[in-house]
PDB file of C-alpha atoms in Angstrom:
ATOM      1  CA  MET X 116     141.320 179.174  32.655  1.00 73.00           C
ATOM      2  CA  GLU X 117     140.734 175.480  33.222  1.00 84.00           C
ATOM      3  CA  ARG X 118     137.616 174.084  31.603  1.00 86.00           C
ATOM      4  CA  ILE X 119     135.867 170.744  31.454  1.00 90.00           C
ATOM      5  CA  PRO X 120     135.502 169.539  27.861  1.00 91.00           C
ATOM      6  CA  ILE X 121     132.003 169.065  26.462  1.00 94.00           C
ATOM      7  CA  LEU X 122     131.892 166.594  23.585  1.00 94.00           C
ATOM      8  CA  LYS X 123     129.085 166.513  21.050  1.00 93.00           C
ATOM      9  CA  MET X 124     127.887 163.066  19.995  1.00 91.00           C
ATOM     10  CA  GLY X 125     125.038 163.495  17.561  1.00 90.00           C
ATOM     11  CA  ASP X 126     122.016 164.651  19.514  1.00 91.00           C
ATOM     12  CA  PHE X 127     123.773 164.140  22.838  1.00 93.00           C
ATOM     13  CA  LEU X 128     126.475 165.907  24.779  1.00 94.00           C
ATOM     14  CA  LEU X 129     129.095 163.943  26.688  1.00 94.00           C
ATOM     15  CA  VAL X 130     130.794 165.491  29.705  1.00 94.00           C
ATOM     16  CA  THR X 131     133.468 163.485  31.484  1.00 93.00           C
ATOM     17  CA  ILE X 132     134.675 165.029  34.694  1.00 91.00           C
ATOM     18  CA  GLN X 133     138.215 163.722  35.199  1.00 88.00           C
ATOM     19  CA  VAL X 134     139.346 166.156  37.858  1.00 87.00           C
ATOM     20  CA  ASP X 135     138.046 167.011  41.275  1.00 83.00           C
ATOM     21  CA  LEU X 136     135.639 169.864  40.904  1.00 84.00           C
ATOM     22  CA  TYR X 137     136.046 173.117  42.697  1.00 86.00           C
ATOM     23  CA  ASP X 138     133.266 175.677  42.866  1.00 88.00           C
ATOM     24  CA  GLN X 139     134.394 177.992  40.051  1.00 90.00           C
ATOM     25  CA  LEU X 140     135.005 175.071  37.699  1.00 91.00           C
ATOM     26  CA  ALA X 141     131.546 173.678  38.434  1.00 91.00           C
ATOM     27  CA  GLU X 142     129.889 177.038  37.802  1.00 91.00           C
ATOM     28  CA  ASN X 143     131.767 177.397  34.503  1.00 92.00           C
ATOM     29  CA  LEU X 144     130.715 173.884  33.521  1.00 93.00           C
ATOM     30  CA  GLU X 145     127.089 174.756  34.262  1.00 93.00           C
ATOM     31  CA  SER X 146     127.053 177.834  32.020  1.00 92.00           C
ATOM     32  CA  ASP X 147     129.214 176.203  29.288  1.00 93.00           C
ATOM     33  CA  LEU X 148     126.939 173.192  29.186  1.00 94.00           C
ATOM     34  CA  ILE X 149     123.721 175.215  29.009  1.00 94.00           C
ATOM     35  CA  ASN X 150     125.149 177.366  26.197  1.00 93.00           C
ATOM     36  CA  THR X 151     126.269 174.260  24.287  1.00 94.00           C
ATOM     37  CA  ILE X 152     122.847 172.606  24.649  1.00 94.00           C
ATOM     38  CA  SER X 153     121.235 175.731  23.256  1.00 92.00           C
ATOM     39  CA  LYS X 154     123.792 176.042  20.440  1.00 91.00           C
ATOM     40  CA  HIS X 155     123.409 172.477  19.154  1.00 92.00           C
ATOM     41  CA  SER X 156     119.796 171.998  20.370  1.00 90.00           C
ATOM     42  CA  SER X 157     120.908 168.765  22.003  1.00 92.00           C
ATOM     43  CA  LYS X 158     118.359 166.232  23.183  1.00 92.00           C
ATOM     44  CA  GLY X 159     120.394 164.651  25.950  1.00 93.00           C
ATOM     45  CA  VAL X 160     123.329 165.253  28.284  1.00 94.00           C
ATOM     46  CA  LEU X 161     125.492 162.481  29.702  1.00 95.00           C
ATOM     47  CA  ILE X 162     127.645 163.464  32.664  1.00 94.00           C
ATOM     48  CA  ASP X 163     130.304 160.948  33.697  1.00 94.00           C
ATOM     49  CA  ILE X 164     131.298 161.545  37.310  1.00 92.00           C
ATOM     50  CA  SER X 165     133.202 158.281  37.797  1.00 91.00           C
ATOM     51  CA  ALA X 166     136.415 160.131  38.630  1.00 90.00           C
ATOM     52  CA  VAL X 167     134.743 162.417  41.167  1.00 89.00           C
ATOM     53  CA  SER X 168     135.501 161.063  44.620  1.00 89.00           C
ATOM     54  CA  ILE X 169     134.314 163.970  46.726  1.00 86.00           C
ATOM     55  CA  ILE X 170     131.025 165.793  46.354  1.00 87.00           C
ATOM     56  CA  ASP X 171     129.642 168.553  48.573  1.00 88.00           C
ATOM     57  CA  SER X 172     126.260 170.237  48.826  1.00 88.00           C
ATOM     58  CA  PHE X 173     127.332 172.887  46.319  1.00 90.00           C
ATOM     59  CA  MET X 174     128.315 170.317  43.709  1.00 89.00           C
ATOM     60  CA  GLY X 175     125.112 168.388  44.329  1.00 89.00           C
ATOM     61  CA  ARG X 176     123.119 171.547  43.812  1.00 89.00           C
ATOM     62  CA  ILE X 177     125.027 172.322  40.591  1.00 91.00           C
ATOM     63  CA  LEU X 178     124.181 168.841  39.259  1.00 91.00           C
ATOM     64  CA  GLY X 179     120.526 169.392  40.119  1.00 90.00           C
ATOM     65  CA  ASN X 180     120.592 172.842  38.510  1.00 91.00           C
ATOM     66  CA  ILE X 181     122.140 171.448  35.322  1.00 92.00           C
ATOM     67  CA  ALA X 182     119.357 168.863  35.118  1.00 92.00           C
ATOM     68  CA  VAL X 183     116.583 171.448  35.612  1.00 91.00           C
ATOM     69  CA  MET X 184     118.136 173.911  33.146  1.00 92.00           C
ATOM     70  CA  SER X 185     118.584 171.149  30.553  1.00 92.00           C
ATOM     71  CA  ARG X 186     114.957 170.166  31.062  1.00 91.00           C
ATOM     72  CA  ILE X 187     113.892 173.751  30.320  1.00 92.00           C
ATOM     73  CA  LEU X 188     115.952 173.588  27.114  1.00 92.00           C
ATOM     74  CA  ASP X 189     114.294 170.264  26.224  1.00 91.00           C
ATOM     75  CA  ALA X 190     117.262 167.983  26.996  1.00 92.00           C
ATOM     76  CA  GLN X 191     117.441 164.963  29.318  1.00 91.00           C
ATOM     77  CA  THR X 192     120.297 164.667  31.804  1.00 93.00           C
ATOM     78  CA  VAL X 193     121.810 161.321  32.781  1.00 94.00           C
ATOM     79  CA  VAL X 194     124.531 161.101  35.410  1.00 94.00           C
ATOM     80  CA  VAL X 195     126.683 157.992  35.080  1.00 94.00           C
ATOM     81  CA  GLY X 196     129.383 156.229  37.059  1.00 93.00           C
ATOM     82  CA  MET X 197     128.578 157.691  40.440  1.00 92.00           C
ATOM     83  CA  GLN X 198     130.840 156.211  43.098  1.00 92.00           C
ATOM     84  CA  PRO X 199     129.153 154.511  46.073  1.00 92.00           C
ATOM     85  CA  ALA X 200     130.668 157.016  48.521  1.00 92.00           C
ATOM     86  CA  VAL X 201     129.295 159.893  46.455  1.00 91.00           C
ATOM     87  CA  ALA X 202     125.820 158.333  46.412  1.00 91.00           C
ATOM     88  CA  ILE X 203     125.973 157.918  50.214  1.00 91.00           C
ATOM     89  CA  THR X 204     127.120 161.525  50.642  1.00 90.00           C
ATOM     90  CA  LEU X 205     124.331 162.881  48.414  1.00 90.00           C
ATOM     91  CA  VAL X 206     121.664 161.040  50.403  1.00 91.00           C
ATOM     92  CA  GLU X 207     123.180 162.103  53.718  1.00 90.00           C
ATOM     93  CA  LEU X 208     123.199 165.709  52.505  1.00 89.00           C
ATOM     94  CA  GLY X 209     119.485 165.329  51.790  1.00 89.00           C
ATOM     95  CA  LEU X 210     119.905 166.002  48.072  1.00 85.00           C
ATOM     96  CA  SER X 211     117.423 163.775  46.290  1.00 82.00           C
ATOM     97  CA  LEU X 212     118.539 165.118  42.874  1.00 83.00           C
ATOM     98  CA  ASN X 213     115.052 165.262  41.423  1.00 78.00           C
ATOM     99  CA  GLY X 214     115.100 165.230  37.653  1.00 76.00           C
ATOM    100  CA  VAL X 215     118.530 163.632  37.511  1.00 87.00           C
ATOM    101  CA  ILE X 216     118.457 160.144  36.017  1.00 90.00           C
ATOM    102  CA  SER X 217     121.402 157.909  36.884  1.00 92.00           C
ATOM    103  CA  ALA X 218     122.984 154.954  35.143  1.00 93.00           C
ATOM    104  CA  LEU X 219     125.760 152.618  36.231  1.00 93.00           C
ATOM    105  CA  ASN X 220     128.151 153.327  33.365  1.00 91.00           C
ATOM    106  CA  VAL X 221     128.457 155.351  30.163  1.00 91.00           C
ATOM    107  CA  GLU X 222     127.208 152.455  28.020  1.00 92.00           C
ATOM    108  CA  LYS X 223     124.034 152.029  30.050  1.00 93.00           C
ATOM    109  CA  GLY X 224     123.597 155.788  30.206  1.00 92.00           C
ATOM    110  CA  MET X 225     123.734 156.020  26.412  1.00 92.00           C
ATOM    111  CA  ASP X 226     121.187 153.191  26.100  1.00 92.00           C
ATOM    112  CA  LEU X 227     118.944 155.014  28.568  1.00 92.00           C
ATOM    113  CA  LEU X 228     119.141 158.279  26.594  1.00 91.00           C
ATOM    114  CA  ARG X 229     118.465 156.473  23.321  1.00 91.00           C
ATOM    115  CA  SER X 230     115.434 154.662  24.763  1.00 91.00           C
ATOM    116  CA  LYS X 231     114.129 157.994  26.075  1.00 86.00           C
ATOM    117  CA  MET X 232     114.513 159.466  22.596  1.00 82.00           C
ATOM    118  CA  GLN X 233     112.675 156.522  21.057  1.00 79.00           C
ATOM    119  CA  THR X 234     109.741 156.754  23.447  1.00 77.00           C
ATOM    120  CA  SER X 235     109.342 160.442  22.619  1.00 70.00           C
ATOM    121  CA  ASP X 236     109.512 159.589  18.911  1.00 65.00           C
ATOM    122  CA  ASN X 237     106.808 156.956  19.327  1.00 62.00           C
ATOM    123  CA  GLU X 238     104.443 159.577  20.684  1.00 55.00           C
ATOM    124  CA  GLU X 239     104.225 160.996  17.184  1.00 50.00           C
ATOM    125  CA  PRO X 240     100.984 160.021  15.500  1.00 47.00           C
ATOM    126  CA  GLU X 241     100.994 157.342  12.886  1.00 49.00           C
ATOM    127  CA  TYR X 242      99.627 158.475   9.605  1.00 51.00           C
ATOM    128  CA  ASP X 243      96.837 156.428   8.126  1.00 52.00           C
ATOM    129  CA  ASP X 244      96.974 156.387   4.372  1.00 52.00           C
ATOM    130  CA  ASP X 245      93.280 156.074   3.607  1.00 53.00           C
ATOM    131  CA  ASN X 246      93.712 157.666   0.220  1.00 51.00           C
ATOM    132  CA  GLU X 247      95.422 154.699  -1.338  1.00 46.00           C
TER     133      GLU X 247
ATOM    134  CA  MET F 199      90.634 177.272  31.237  1.00 85.00           C
ATOM    135  CA  GLY F 200      91.491 174.048  29.495  1.00 85.00           C
ATOM    136  CA  ALA F 201      94.320 175.346  27.394  1.00 87.00           C
ATOM    137  CA  GLU F 202      97.791 173.863  27.253  1.00 87.00           C
ATOM    138  CA  CYS F 203     100.819 176.132  27.309  1.00 91.00           C
ATOM    139  CA  ILE F 204     104.163 175.453  25.654  1.00 93.00           C
ATOM    140  CA  ILE F 205     107.124 177.760  26.045  1.00 93.00           C
ATOM    141  CA  SER F 206     109.762 177.757  23.333  1.00 93.00           C
ATOM    142  CA  GLY F 207     112.948 179.585  22.479  1.00 92.00           C
ATOM    143  CA  ILE F 208     114.230 180.114  25.993  1.00 92.00           C
ATOM    144  CA  ARG F 209     117.756 181.536  25.859  1.00 92.00           C
ATOM    145  CA  PRO F 210     120.425 179.753  27.939  1.00 93.00           C
ATOM    146  CA  GLU F 211     120.875 182.823  30.167  1.00 93.00           C
ATOM    147  CA  ILE F 212     117.142 182.887  30.841  1.00 93.00           C
ATOM    148  CA  ALA F 213     117.140 179.166  31.702  1.00 92.00           C
ATOM    149  CA  GLN F 214     119.940 179.811  34.202  1.00 93.00           C
ATOM    150  CA  THR F 215     118.113 182.786  35.696  1.00 93.00           C
ATOM    151  CA  VAL F 216     114.873 180.815  36.004  1.00 92.00           C
ATOM    152  CA  VAL F 217     116.662 178.076  37.938  1.00 91.00           C
ATOM    153  CA  HIS F 218     118.601 180.503  40.124  1.00 91.00           C
ATOM    154  CA  LEU F 219     115.375 182.327  40.985  1.00 93.00           C
ATOM    155  CA  GLY F 220     113.915 178.983  42.011  1.00 90.00           C
ATOM    156  CA  ILE F 221     111.004 179.126  39.576  1.00 90.00           C
ATOM    157  CA  ASP F 222     109.461 175.723  39.035  1.00 88.00           C
ATOM    158  CA  LEU F 223     108.766 175.147  35.353  1.00 87.00           C
ATOM    159  CA  SER F 224     108.370 171.387  35.709  1.00 84.00           C
ATOM    160  CA  GLY F 225     104.621 171.601  35.101  1.00 85.00           C
ATOM    161  CA  ILE F 226     105.051 173.537  31.875  1.00 89.00           C
ATOM    162  CA  THR F 227     106.208 172.011  28.603  1.00 91.00           C
ATOM    163  CA  THR F 228     109.317 173.780  27.376  1.00 93.00           C
ATOM    164  CA  LYS F 229     110.805 173.220  23.948  1.00 92.00           C
ATOM    165  CA  ALA F 230     114.066 174.298  22.375  1.00 90.00           C
ATOM    166  CA  SER F 231     112.655 175.795  19.201  1.00 91.00           C
ATOM    167  CA  LEU F 232     109.387 177.074  17.795  1.00 93.00           C
ATOM    168  CA  ALA F 233     109.456 174.179  15.306  1.00 92.00           C
ATOM    169  CA  SER F 234     109.586 171.509  18.001  1.00 91.00           C
ATOM    170  CA  ALA F 235     106.973 173.349  20.082  1.00 93.00           C
ATOM    171  CA  LEU F 236     104.621 173.481  17.091  1.00 93.00           C
ATOM    172  CA  GLN F 237     105.253 169.805  16.430  1.00 91.00           C
ATOM    173  CA  THR F 238     104.345 168.997  20.043  1.00 91.00           C
ATOM    174  CA  ALA F 239     101.224 171.147  19.794  1.00 92.00           C
ATOM    175  CA  PHE F 240     100.158 169.281  16.663  1.00 93.00           C
ATOM    176  CA  GLU F 241     100.760 165.968  18.425  1.00 91.00           C
ATOM    177  CA  MET F 242      98.611 167.117  21.365  1.00 90.00           C
ATOM    178  CA  LEU F 243      95.785 167.949  18.972  1.00 91.00           C
ATOM    179  CA  GLN F 244      96.470 164.806  16.955  1.00 92.00           C
ATOM    180  CA  LEU F 245      96.985 166.860  13.850  1.00 91.00           C
ATOM    181  CA  ALA F 246      99.421 166.099  11.062  1.00 89.00           C
ATOM    182  CA  VAL F 247     100.742 168.179   8.235  1.00 87.00           C
ATOM    183  CA  VAL F 248     101.056 166.032   5.136  1.00 90.00           C
ATOM    184  CA  LYS F 249     102.006 166.815   1.604  1.00 90.00           C
ATOM    185  CA  ARG F 250      98.995 166.743  -0.692  1.00 89.00           C
ATOM    186  CA  LYS F 251      99.174 164.075  -3.312  1.00 88.00           C
ATOM    187  CA  LYS F 252      99.154 165.217  -6.927  1.00 83.00           C
ATOM    188  CA  ILE F 253      95.961 164.346  -8.699  1.00 79.00           C
ATOM    189  CA  VAL F 254      96.828 162.088 -11.601  1.00 75.00           C
ATOM    190  CA  GLU F 255      94.456 162.620 -14.515  1.00 69.00           C
TER     191      GLU F 255
END
């Protein structure tokens, strides 16, 4: 069965969708991705949809679902490389994709994920060494 | 009642089910593991676990 590869890059997962998605493939991707996040306890997911030229309401919903599920498993989702036509379609379909953060390209998406990681690291308290 | 709730250790199947059932967990902090949940709880309470320094005589 055809599958979309999920690459592990440190704390992040990289998914590049190079083929047009059909429903079964998208559903498999959803469950594969969630299982992989859980397996590696990943902190972020980067989905590259630059090669996706057509998106329907089902695909939009899957993307939203992936983002919400990742959030539950403590991982941020960034969608990168969305084509203008796809963005127009998503808005016209009324899918606001809440919880999905977008970036223009993979590079910017990676920077975004890293900065998100850093801000969560900074929330940790700083230890005052009064004993010294 | 003024208590914060953190859920940890949600299995991937459960996460999928939660989303498919349309349950909104956005208001609840969810963490991947008990360790990270405990860490978050400590941060909320501004507590830190530090190694005690050896007393040099």
